[in-house]
Structure formats: C-alpha cells, structure tokens
Short mmCIF file of C-alpha atoms in Angstrom, two decimals:
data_model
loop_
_atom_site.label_atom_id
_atom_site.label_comp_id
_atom_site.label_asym_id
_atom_site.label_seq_id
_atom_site.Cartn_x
_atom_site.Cartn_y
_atom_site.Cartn_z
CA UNK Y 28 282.89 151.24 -3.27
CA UNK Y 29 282.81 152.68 -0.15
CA UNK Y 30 281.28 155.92 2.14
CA UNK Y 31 283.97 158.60 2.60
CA UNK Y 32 282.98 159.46 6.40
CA UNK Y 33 284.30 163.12 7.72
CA UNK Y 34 285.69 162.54 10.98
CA UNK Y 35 287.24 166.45 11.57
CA UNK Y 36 283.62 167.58 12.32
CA UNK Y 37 284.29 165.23 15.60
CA UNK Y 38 287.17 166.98 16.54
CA UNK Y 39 287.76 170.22 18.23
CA UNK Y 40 286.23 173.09 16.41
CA UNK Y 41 288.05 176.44 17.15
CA UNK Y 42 287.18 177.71 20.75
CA UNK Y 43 285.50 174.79 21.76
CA UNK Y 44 286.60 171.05 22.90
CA UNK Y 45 283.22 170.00 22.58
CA UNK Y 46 280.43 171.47 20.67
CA UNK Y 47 276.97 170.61 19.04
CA UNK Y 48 278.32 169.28 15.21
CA UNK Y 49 281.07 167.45 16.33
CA UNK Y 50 279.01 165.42 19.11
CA UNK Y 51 276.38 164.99 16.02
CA UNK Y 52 279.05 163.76 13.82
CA UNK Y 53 280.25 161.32 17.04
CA UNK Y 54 277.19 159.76 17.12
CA UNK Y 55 276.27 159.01 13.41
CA UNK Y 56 279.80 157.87 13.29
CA UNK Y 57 278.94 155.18 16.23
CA UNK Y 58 275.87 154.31 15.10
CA UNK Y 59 276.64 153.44 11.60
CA UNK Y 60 279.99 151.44 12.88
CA UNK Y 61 277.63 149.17 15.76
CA UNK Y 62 274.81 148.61 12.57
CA UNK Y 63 277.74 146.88 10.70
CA UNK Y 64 279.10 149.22 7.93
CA UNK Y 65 282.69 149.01 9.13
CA UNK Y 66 283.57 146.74 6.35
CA UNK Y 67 282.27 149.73 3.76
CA UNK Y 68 283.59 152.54 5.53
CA UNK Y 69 286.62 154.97 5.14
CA UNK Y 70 287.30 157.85 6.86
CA UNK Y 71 289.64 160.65 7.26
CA UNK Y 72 290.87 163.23 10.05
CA UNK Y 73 293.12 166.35 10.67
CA UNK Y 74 296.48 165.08 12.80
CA UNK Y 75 297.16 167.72 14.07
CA UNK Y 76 293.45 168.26 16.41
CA UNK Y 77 292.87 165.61 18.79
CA UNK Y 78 290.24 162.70 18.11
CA UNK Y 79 287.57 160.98 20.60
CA UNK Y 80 289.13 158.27 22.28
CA UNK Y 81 286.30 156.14 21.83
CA UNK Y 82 286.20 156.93 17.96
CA UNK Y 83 290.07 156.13 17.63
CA UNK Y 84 289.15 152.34 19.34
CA UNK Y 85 286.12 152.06 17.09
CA UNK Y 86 288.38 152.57 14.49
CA UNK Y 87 291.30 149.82 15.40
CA UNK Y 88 288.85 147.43 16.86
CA UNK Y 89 286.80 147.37 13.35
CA UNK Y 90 289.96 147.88 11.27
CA UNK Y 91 288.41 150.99 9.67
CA UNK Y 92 290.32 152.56 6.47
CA UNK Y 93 291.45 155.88 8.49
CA UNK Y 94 293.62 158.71 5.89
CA UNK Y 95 294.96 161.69 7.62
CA UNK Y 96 294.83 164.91 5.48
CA UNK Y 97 296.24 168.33 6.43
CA UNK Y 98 294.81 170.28 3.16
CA UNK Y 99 291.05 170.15 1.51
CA UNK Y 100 293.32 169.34 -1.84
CA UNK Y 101 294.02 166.08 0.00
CA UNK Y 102 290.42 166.13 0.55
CA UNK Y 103 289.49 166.59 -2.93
CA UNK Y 104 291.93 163.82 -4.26
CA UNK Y 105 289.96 160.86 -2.03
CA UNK Y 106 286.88 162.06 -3.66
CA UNK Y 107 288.57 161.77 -7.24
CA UNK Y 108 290.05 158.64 -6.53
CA UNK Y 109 286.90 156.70 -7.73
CA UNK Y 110 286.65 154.68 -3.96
CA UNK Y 111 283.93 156.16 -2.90
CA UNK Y 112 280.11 156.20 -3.92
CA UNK Y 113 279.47 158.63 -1.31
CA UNK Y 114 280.64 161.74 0.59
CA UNK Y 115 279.02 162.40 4.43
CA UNK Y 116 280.43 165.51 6.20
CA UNK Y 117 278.60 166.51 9.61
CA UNK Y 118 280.28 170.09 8.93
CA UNK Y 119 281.03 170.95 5.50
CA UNK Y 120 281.20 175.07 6.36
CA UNK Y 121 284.81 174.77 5.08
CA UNK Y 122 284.07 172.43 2.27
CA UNK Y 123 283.21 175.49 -0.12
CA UNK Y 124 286.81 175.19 -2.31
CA UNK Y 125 286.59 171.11 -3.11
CA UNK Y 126 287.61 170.47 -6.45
CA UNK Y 127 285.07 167.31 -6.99
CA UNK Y 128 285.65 165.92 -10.91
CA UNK Y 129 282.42 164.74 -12.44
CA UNK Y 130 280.94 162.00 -11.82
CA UNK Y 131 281.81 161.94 -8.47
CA UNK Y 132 280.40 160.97 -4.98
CA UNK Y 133 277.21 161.82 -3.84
CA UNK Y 134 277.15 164.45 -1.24
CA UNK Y 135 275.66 164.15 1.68
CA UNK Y 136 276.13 166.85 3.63
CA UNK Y 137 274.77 167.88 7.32
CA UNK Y 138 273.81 172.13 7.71
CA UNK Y 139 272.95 172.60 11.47
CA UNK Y 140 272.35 176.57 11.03
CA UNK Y 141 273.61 179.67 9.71
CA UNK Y 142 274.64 181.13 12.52
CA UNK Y 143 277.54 183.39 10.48
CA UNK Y 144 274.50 185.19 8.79
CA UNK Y 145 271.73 185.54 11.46
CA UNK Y 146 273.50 186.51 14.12
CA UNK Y 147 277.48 187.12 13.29
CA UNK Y 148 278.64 189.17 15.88
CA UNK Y 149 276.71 190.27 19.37
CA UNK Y 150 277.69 193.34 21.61
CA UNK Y 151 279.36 191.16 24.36
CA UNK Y 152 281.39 189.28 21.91
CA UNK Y 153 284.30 191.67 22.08
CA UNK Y 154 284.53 190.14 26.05
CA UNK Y 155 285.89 186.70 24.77
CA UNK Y 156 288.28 187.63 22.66
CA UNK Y 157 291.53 187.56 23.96
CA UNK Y 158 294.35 189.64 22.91
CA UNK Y 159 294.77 192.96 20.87
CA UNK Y 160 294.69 190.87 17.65
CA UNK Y 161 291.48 188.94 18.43
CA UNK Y 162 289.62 192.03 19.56
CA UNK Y 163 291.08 194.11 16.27
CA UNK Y 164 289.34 191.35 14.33
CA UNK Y 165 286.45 191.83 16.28
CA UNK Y 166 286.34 195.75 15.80
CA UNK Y 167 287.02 194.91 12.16
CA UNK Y 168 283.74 192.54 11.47
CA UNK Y 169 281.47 194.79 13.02
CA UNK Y 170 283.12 197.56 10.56
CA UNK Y 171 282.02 195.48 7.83
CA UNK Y 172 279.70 193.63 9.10
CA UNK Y 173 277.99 193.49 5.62
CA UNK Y 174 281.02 192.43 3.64
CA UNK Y 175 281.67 189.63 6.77
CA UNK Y 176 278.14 188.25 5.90
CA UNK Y 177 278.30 188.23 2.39
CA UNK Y 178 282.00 186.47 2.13
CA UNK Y 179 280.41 183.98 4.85
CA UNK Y 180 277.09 183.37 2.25
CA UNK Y 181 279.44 183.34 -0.62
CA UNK Y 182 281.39 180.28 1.25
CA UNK Y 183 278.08 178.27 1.27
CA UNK Y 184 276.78 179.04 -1.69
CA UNK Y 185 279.46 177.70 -3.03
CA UNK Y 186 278.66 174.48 -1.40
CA UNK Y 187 275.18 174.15 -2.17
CA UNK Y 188 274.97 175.45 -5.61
CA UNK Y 189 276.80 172.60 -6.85
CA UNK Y 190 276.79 170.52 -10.10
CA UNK Y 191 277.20 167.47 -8.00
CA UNK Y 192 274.57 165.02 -6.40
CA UNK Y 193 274.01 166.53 -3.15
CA UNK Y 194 271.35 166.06 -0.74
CA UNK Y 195 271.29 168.51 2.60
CA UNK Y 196 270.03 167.07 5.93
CA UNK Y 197 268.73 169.61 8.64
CA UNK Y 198 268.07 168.96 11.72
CA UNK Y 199 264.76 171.14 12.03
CA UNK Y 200 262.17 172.74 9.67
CA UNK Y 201 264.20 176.81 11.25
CA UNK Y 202 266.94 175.58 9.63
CA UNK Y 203 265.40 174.20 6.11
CA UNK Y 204 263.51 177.60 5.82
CA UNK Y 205 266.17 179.65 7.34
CA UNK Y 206 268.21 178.11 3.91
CA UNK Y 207 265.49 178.97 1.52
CA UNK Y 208 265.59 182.17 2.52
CA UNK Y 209 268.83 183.42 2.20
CA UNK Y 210 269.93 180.55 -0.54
CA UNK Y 211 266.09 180.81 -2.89
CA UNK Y 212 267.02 179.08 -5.65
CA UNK Y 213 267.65 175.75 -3.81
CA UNK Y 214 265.38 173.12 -4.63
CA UNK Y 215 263.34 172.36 -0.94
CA UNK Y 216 263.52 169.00 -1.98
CA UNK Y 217 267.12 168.61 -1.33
CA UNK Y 218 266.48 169.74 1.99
CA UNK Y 219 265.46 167.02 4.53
CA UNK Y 220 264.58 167.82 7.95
CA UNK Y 221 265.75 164.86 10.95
CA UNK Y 222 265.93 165.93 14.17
CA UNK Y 223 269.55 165.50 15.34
CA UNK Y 224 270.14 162.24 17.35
CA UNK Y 225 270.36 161.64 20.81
CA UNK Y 226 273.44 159.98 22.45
CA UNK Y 227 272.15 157.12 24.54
CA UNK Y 228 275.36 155.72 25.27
CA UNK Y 229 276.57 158.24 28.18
CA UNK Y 230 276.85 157.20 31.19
CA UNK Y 231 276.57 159.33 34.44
CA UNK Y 232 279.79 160.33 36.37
CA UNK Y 233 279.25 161.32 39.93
CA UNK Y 234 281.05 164.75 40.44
CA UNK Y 235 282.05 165.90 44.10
CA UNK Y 236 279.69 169.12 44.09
CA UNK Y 237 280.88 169.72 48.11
CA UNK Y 238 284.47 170.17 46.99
CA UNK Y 239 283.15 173.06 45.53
CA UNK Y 240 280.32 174.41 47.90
CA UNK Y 241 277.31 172.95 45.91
CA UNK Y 242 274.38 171.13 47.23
CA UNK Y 243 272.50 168.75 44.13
CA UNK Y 244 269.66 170.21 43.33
CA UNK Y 245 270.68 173.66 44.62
CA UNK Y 246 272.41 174.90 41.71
CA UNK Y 247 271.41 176.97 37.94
CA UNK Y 248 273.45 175.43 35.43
CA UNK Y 249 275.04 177.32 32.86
CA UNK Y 250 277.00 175.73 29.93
CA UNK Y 251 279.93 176.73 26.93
CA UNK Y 252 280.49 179.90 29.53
CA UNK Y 253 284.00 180.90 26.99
CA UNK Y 254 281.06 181.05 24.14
CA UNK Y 255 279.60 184.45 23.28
CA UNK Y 256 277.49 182.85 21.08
CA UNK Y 257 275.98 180.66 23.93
CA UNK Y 258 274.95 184.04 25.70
CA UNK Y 259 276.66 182.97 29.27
CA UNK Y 260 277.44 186.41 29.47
CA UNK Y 261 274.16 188.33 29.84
CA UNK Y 262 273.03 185.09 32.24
CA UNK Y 263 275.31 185.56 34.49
CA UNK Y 264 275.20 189.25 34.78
CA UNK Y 265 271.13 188.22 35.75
CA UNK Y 266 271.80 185.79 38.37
CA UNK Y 267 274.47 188.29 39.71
CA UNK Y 268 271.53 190.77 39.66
CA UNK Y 269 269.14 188.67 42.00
CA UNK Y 270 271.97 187.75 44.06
CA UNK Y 271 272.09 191.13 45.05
CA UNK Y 272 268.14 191.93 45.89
CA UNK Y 273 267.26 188.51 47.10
CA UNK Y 274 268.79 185.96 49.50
CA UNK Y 275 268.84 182.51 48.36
CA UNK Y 276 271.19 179.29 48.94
CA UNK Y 277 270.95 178.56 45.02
CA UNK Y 278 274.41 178.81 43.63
CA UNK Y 279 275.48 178.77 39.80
CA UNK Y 280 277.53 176.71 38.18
CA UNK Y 281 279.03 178.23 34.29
CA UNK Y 282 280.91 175.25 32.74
CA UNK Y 283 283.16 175.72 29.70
CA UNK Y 284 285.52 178.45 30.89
CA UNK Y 285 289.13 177.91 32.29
CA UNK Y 286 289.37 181.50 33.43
CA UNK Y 287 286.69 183.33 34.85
CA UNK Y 288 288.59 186.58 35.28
CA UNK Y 289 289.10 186.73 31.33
CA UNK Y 290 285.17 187.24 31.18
CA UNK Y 291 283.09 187.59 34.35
CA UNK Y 292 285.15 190.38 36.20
CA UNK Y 293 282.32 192.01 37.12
CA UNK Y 294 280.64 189.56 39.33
CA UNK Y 295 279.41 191.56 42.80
CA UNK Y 296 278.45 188.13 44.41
CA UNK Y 297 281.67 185.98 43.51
CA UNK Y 298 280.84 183.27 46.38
CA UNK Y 299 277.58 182.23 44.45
CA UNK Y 300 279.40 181.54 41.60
CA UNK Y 301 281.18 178.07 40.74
CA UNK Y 302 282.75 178.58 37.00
CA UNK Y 303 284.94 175.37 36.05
CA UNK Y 304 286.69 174.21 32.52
CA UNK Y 305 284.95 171.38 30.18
CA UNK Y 306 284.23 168.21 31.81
CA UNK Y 307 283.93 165.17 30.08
CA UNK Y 308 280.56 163.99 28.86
CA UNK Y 309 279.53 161.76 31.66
CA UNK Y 310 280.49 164.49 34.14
CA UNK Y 311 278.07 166.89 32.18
CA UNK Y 312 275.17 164.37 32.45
CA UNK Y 313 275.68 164.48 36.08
CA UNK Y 314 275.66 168.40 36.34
CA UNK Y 315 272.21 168.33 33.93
CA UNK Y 316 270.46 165.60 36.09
CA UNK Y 317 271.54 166.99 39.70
CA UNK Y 318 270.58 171.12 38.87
CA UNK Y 319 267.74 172.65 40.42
CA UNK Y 320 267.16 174.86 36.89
CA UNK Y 321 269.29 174.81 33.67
CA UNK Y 322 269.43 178.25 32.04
CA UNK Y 323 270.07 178.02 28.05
CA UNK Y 324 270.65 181.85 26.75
CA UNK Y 325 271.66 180.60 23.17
CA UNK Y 326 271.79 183.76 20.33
CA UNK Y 327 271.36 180.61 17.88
CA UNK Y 328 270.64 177.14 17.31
CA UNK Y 329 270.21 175.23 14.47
CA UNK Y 330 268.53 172.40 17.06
CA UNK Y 331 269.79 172.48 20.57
CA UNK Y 332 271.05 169.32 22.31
CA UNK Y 333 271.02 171.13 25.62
CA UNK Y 334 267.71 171.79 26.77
CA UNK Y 335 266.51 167.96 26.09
CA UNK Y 336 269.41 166.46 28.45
CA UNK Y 337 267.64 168.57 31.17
CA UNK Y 338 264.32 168.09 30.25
CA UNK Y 339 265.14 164.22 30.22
CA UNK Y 340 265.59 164.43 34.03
CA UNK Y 341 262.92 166.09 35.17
CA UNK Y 342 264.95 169.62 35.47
CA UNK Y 343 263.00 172.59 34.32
CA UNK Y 344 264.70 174.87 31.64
CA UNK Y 345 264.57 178.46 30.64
CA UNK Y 346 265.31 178.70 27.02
CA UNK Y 347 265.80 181.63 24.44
CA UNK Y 348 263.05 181.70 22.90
CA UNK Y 349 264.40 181.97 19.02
CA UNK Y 350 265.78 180.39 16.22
CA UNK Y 351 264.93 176.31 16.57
CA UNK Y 352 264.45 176.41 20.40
CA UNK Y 353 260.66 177.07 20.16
CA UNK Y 354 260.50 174.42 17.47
CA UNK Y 355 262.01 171.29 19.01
CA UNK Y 356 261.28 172.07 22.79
CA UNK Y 357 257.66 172.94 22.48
CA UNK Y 358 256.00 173.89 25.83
CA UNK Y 359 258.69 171.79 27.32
CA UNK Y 360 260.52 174.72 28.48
CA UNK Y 361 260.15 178.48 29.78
CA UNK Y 362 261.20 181.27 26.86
CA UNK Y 363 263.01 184.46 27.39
CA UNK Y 364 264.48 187.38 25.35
CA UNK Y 365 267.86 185.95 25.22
CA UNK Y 366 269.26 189.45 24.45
CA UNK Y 367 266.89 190.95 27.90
CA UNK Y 368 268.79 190.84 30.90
CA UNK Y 369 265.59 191.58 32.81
CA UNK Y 370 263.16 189.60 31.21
CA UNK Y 371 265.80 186.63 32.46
CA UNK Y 372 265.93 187.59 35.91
CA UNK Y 373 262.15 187.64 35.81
CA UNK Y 374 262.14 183.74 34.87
CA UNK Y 375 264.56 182.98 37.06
CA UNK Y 376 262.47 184.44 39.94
CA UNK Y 377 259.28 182.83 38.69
CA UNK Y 378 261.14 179.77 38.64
CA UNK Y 379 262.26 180.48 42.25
CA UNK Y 380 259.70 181.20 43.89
CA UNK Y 381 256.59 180.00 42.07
CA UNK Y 382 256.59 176.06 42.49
CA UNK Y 383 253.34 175.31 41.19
CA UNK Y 384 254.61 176.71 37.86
CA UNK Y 385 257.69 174.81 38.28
CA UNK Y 386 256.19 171.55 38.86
CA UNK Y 387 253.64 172.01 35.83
CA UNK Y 388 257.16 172.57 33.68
CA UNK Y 389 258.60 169.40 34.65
CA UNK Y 390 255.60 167.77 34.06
CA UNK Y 391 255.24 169.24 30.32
CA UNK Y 392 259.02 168.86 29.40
CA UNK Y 393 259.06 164.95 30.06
CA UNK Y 394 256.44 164.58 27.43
CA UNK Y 395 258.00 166.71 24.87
CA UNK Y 396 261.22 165.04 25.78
CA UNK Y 397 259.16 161.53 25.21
CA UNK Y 398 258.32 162.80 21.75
CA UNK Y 399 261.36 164.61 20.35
CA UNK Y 400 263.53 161.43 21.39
CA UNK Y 401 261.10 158.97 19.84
CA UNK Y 402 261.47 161.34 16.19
CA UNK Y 403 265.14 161.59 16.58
CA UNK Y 404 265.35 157.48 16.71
CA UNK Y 405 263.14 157.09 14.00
CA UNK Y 406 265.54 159.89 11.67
CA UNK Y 407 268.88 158.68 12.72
CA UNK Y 408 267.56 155.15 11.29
CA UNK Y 409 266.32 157.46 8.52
CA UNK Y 410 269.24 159.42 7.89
CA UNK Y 411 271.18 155.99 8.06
CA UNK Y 412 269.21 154.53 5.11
CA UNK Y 413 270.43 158.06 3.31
CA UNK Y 414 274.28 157.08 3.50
CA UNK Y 415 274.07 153.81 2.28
CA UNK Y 416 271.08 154.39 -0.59
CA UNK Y 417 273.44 155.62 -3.04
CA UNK Y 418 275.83 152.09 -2.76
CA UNK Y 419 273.15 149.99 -3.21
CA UNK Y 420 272.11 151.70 -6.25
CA UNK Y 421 275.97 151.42 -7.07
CA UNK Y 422 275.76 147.18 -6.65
CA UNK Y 423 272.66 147.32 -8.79
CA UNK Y 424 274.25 148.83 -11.49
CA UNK Y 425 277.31 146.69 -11.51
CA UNK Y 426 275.16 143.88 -10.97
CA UNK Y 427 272.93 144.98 -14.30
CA UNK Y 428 275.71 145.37 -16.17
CA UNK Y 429 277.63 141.87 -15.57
CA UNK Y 430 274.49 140.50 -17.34
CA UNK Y 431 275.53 141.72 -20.75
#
C-alpha cells in the first residue's frame, strides 16, 4: 500500500502563481522523494493548472505513480480503491465533499490558517478585483458577510468532523488554538503543531537592479503586491507618504503585480516606485538578501515564510504584528498595526533614520532565525515520520496475520 500525495496544493492557487501552501506542499513533496519513498508513493494533479518543473522531473526521474483528476469524485475513487494506507493533502480547504468509504486511508491533512473566518474581506479589497463581476462579488460578501463566514466554517467542518482517521498538522500553536476556537469540539490531540519547513535548496539569481534604477541595499521590499490579503496596499500608500515629507535615495520595490495601474493609481512619487510581476524563486532570494528593509503588512498568516528569508540575511523586517507573526518571529522583527497607515510610516522612519536600532534588529533576527530554522528541521523529519507511521503499522498487520 501506498501514500496518496496531493500535488494540486503545489500548483497555482487562484490569484497567485506562487503562494505560502503550495511552496509548503513543494517542499514536503521533495523531501520525502530525496529520503527514498518514491517506490511507495502515488500522487495526483489537476491538468489543466500548471505543475513545478522541478516536481514534474522528480516525478519521471523516480518513476512516480502520477493520476490526473479533474473532479474531487475522481478524488474520492483513489481513496476507495484500497491502494492507499494514507491520504496527505498540504491544502484540503476544498476537500470538504470527499466521499471516503470506511475503512479508508488515514488522513493527514495540513491547516495553515483560517484566514476565510478571521479576516474575510478588508476595506481595500474591492481595489484588486477586476471587473464589474469580481467587484459585485465583492459588494455581495461584505452584504453577507455573516452568511460568507458561516458557509466558509461549514466547508471545514465538514473536513474535520470526520468519521475517518485524521490527524491535523499546524504549522504554529495561532493556528492550533485559532481551530479550537471556532471548531471546540475537536480533540487538541489531533492537532499537532510543526513549524512549516524551510526550502534550503534555492539558489540565488543575480537580478539587474540598474536596469531598473535600484541600488542593492537601497531598496524596501514589498511582496504578493496583486494580494489584498498581503496588505501591499496600505504599505505603499506609507512609503508614498514619506516620499513626500522626506528626501531619501531609498526606492521600493512591490513584486507580484503585472499592472500597477490596476491598483496603485494613486502613487504621488511614481519614480520611487519599481512594481514588477512574479519572479522565479531564486530571483526572489536575491531581492530578500540585497534590500535595505523588507516590509511584511500581512492581514493573516497561519506562519509566514517571508519574514525568515529576510531575517536569514541579515535584512531587518517590519512585520504586522498579528495572527502567527509575533509567534514564530519573536523579537526578530519590528511590529506594526498592519491596518495603521501611520503607525507604518513611523517604523519605516525609525528604521531610516535610527541605525543603532537597526543594527540591534539585525543582530536579534539572526538568532531567532538560528532557532526557528533549527525547529522547522527537526518537524519536517517529524512530520515525515507522520506519513509513513500509518504503513508500517499496515506491514505489521499483514505480517501478523501471515502467521496464522
């Protein structure tokens, strides 16, 4: 019997290329393939989304079982085909209609957050959505906001109130207690907290920054700018703020959106602004290690990859200062109101124009980078040990049972 492995929680999720689950599920994916579980793997993908490159050669090279399903019916029948001991989905938000037959696979399933009931709409969302349709449905949620929230908890209850053998992995304690509280009569010992893994297999990329104007380490970096949720919005209106009351030659860079005019129109100061479409991962590790200051506005996290490729260079970050920030950064970084315009232009000054705080950052955020990465070695090993538990208590019980 084999592990079912998800492998649409790699691919593009809605608005974004890349996003936080889907580089999670990337690296699990890798990890468990390079440990030697190829041989005891399936997997299965949407056709019609694109997959990673590198996770389509991992697949040929190792020969990997690989079904391609366009319907969670197709889904449900690889569970029910009896192949499988266990289930692993990275992002099972849509998983809440399965039709699993008992006795199934075990479940193993990965909840980052619950962003769709803390914070399901924001004020500025109605900026990135394009079209009279997209901003109807806007108009619409916030309507019924209440009745948005409650179909959205009804879709995971379903998933977690199950009569299955589930077991939920979070990737901080926000998140386990953030489930207990809207979902009480889960059992917290389903619930097991490991920090989300890093990706230690990205190399850096050098990016022309003069093509464009920009100096390294002269430059706030801003990420998943098309994102309302990722608060690029209110950040940029701040920086556009102390571009016009104070003269400086740091620029800022937004990555993530193809067209700027869609959602920054109001930008005074346009020449200190450098806004360019997704880059590829290596590319992105060049932009984190080379800025003088990443700014990370999030509305919500469930652990926040972000901050800690800054922090792992030496670049200081100011971070909202809720949901699982606080938690997994520590003192690393500097916190703001994420949803205070001016309490972020007053830690951008600070981090202008007071050095000795700056330096005292730095100093602070490579230890709690030293930490966090050390913890999220130790649970991807952890986590790993998870996936495969419930086969080797399949091969003891077939191995009990040829005795008689």
């Amino acid at each position: 019997m084999k592990l079912l492995f998800d492998l649409i929680a790699t691919q593009p999720c809605g608005e974004s290329k890349y996003h936080g689950g889907g580089e999670y599920a990337k690296i699990i994916f890798k990890f468990i393939v390079n440990k030697g579980y190829a041989s005891q793997l399936s997997c299965f993908y949407d056709p019609e989304l694109e997959l990673d490159e590198e996770i389509r050669i991992l697949l040929q090279t190792n020969q990997i079982e690989l079904f391609s399903v366009k319907s969670h019916k197709e889904i449900s029948d690889l569970l029910n085909s009896g192949y499988y001991h266990t289930f692993y989905s990275a992002l099972p938000y849509h998983y809440h209609d399965l039709n699993i037959r008992k006795p199934g696979p075990k479940l193993i399933y990965t909840i980052h957050g619950l962003r769709q009931l803390e914070q399901p709409t924001d004020r500025y969302e109605i900026k990135f959505r394009q079209g009279v349709r997209e901003k109807l449905k806007y108009v619409v949620k916030n309507m019924f906001k209440d009745r948005f929230v409650r179909h959205k908890k009804n879709q995971i209850e379903k998933i977690l109130y199950t009569d299955a053998d589930l077991e939920v992995v979070v990737p901080s304690s926000h998140t386990k207690f953030s489930l207990l509280n809207y979902f009480p009569r889960l059992n917290p010992d389903l619930l097991k907290v490991m920090y989300s893994p890093r990706n230690t297999d990205i190399d850096s990329i050098e990016y022309d920054l003069v093509q464009h104007g920009l100096t390294p380490g002269k430059y706030f970096l801003i990420i998943s700018g098309n994102r309302w949720l990722k608060n690029g919005f209110r950040a940029v209106k701040a920086l556009d703020k102390i571009y016009d009351d104070f003269d400086t030659d740091i620029k800022t860079v937004v990555l993530g959106v193809k067209d700027s005019k869609r959602f920054y129109k109001f930008i005074r100061n346009p020449d200190q602004f450098v806004f360019l479409d997704y880059i590829s991962s290596g590319e992105l590790d060049y932009f984190y290690r080379s800025a003088f200051c990443f700014i990370y506005p999030t509305l919500n996290e469930g652990f926040g990859y972000p901050p800690l490729e800054s922090m792992r260079y030496g670049v200081p970050v100011i971070a909202s200062s809720i949901t699982s920030v606080p938690e997994v950064c520590g003192d690393g970084v500097m916190y703001f109101n994420p949803f205070s315009i001016e309490e972020l232009k007053t830690r951008i000054l600070s981090m202008m124009l007071d050095a000795p705080q700056r330096e005292a950052l730095i100093n602070r955020a490579r230890r709690v980078y030293d930490a966090v990465s050390r913890r999220q070695d130790q649970d991807l090993d952890q986590l790993t040990a998870i996936l495969w538990q419930a086969q080797r208590t399949d091969n003891l019980y077939y191995a009990n049972s040829s005795n008689y």
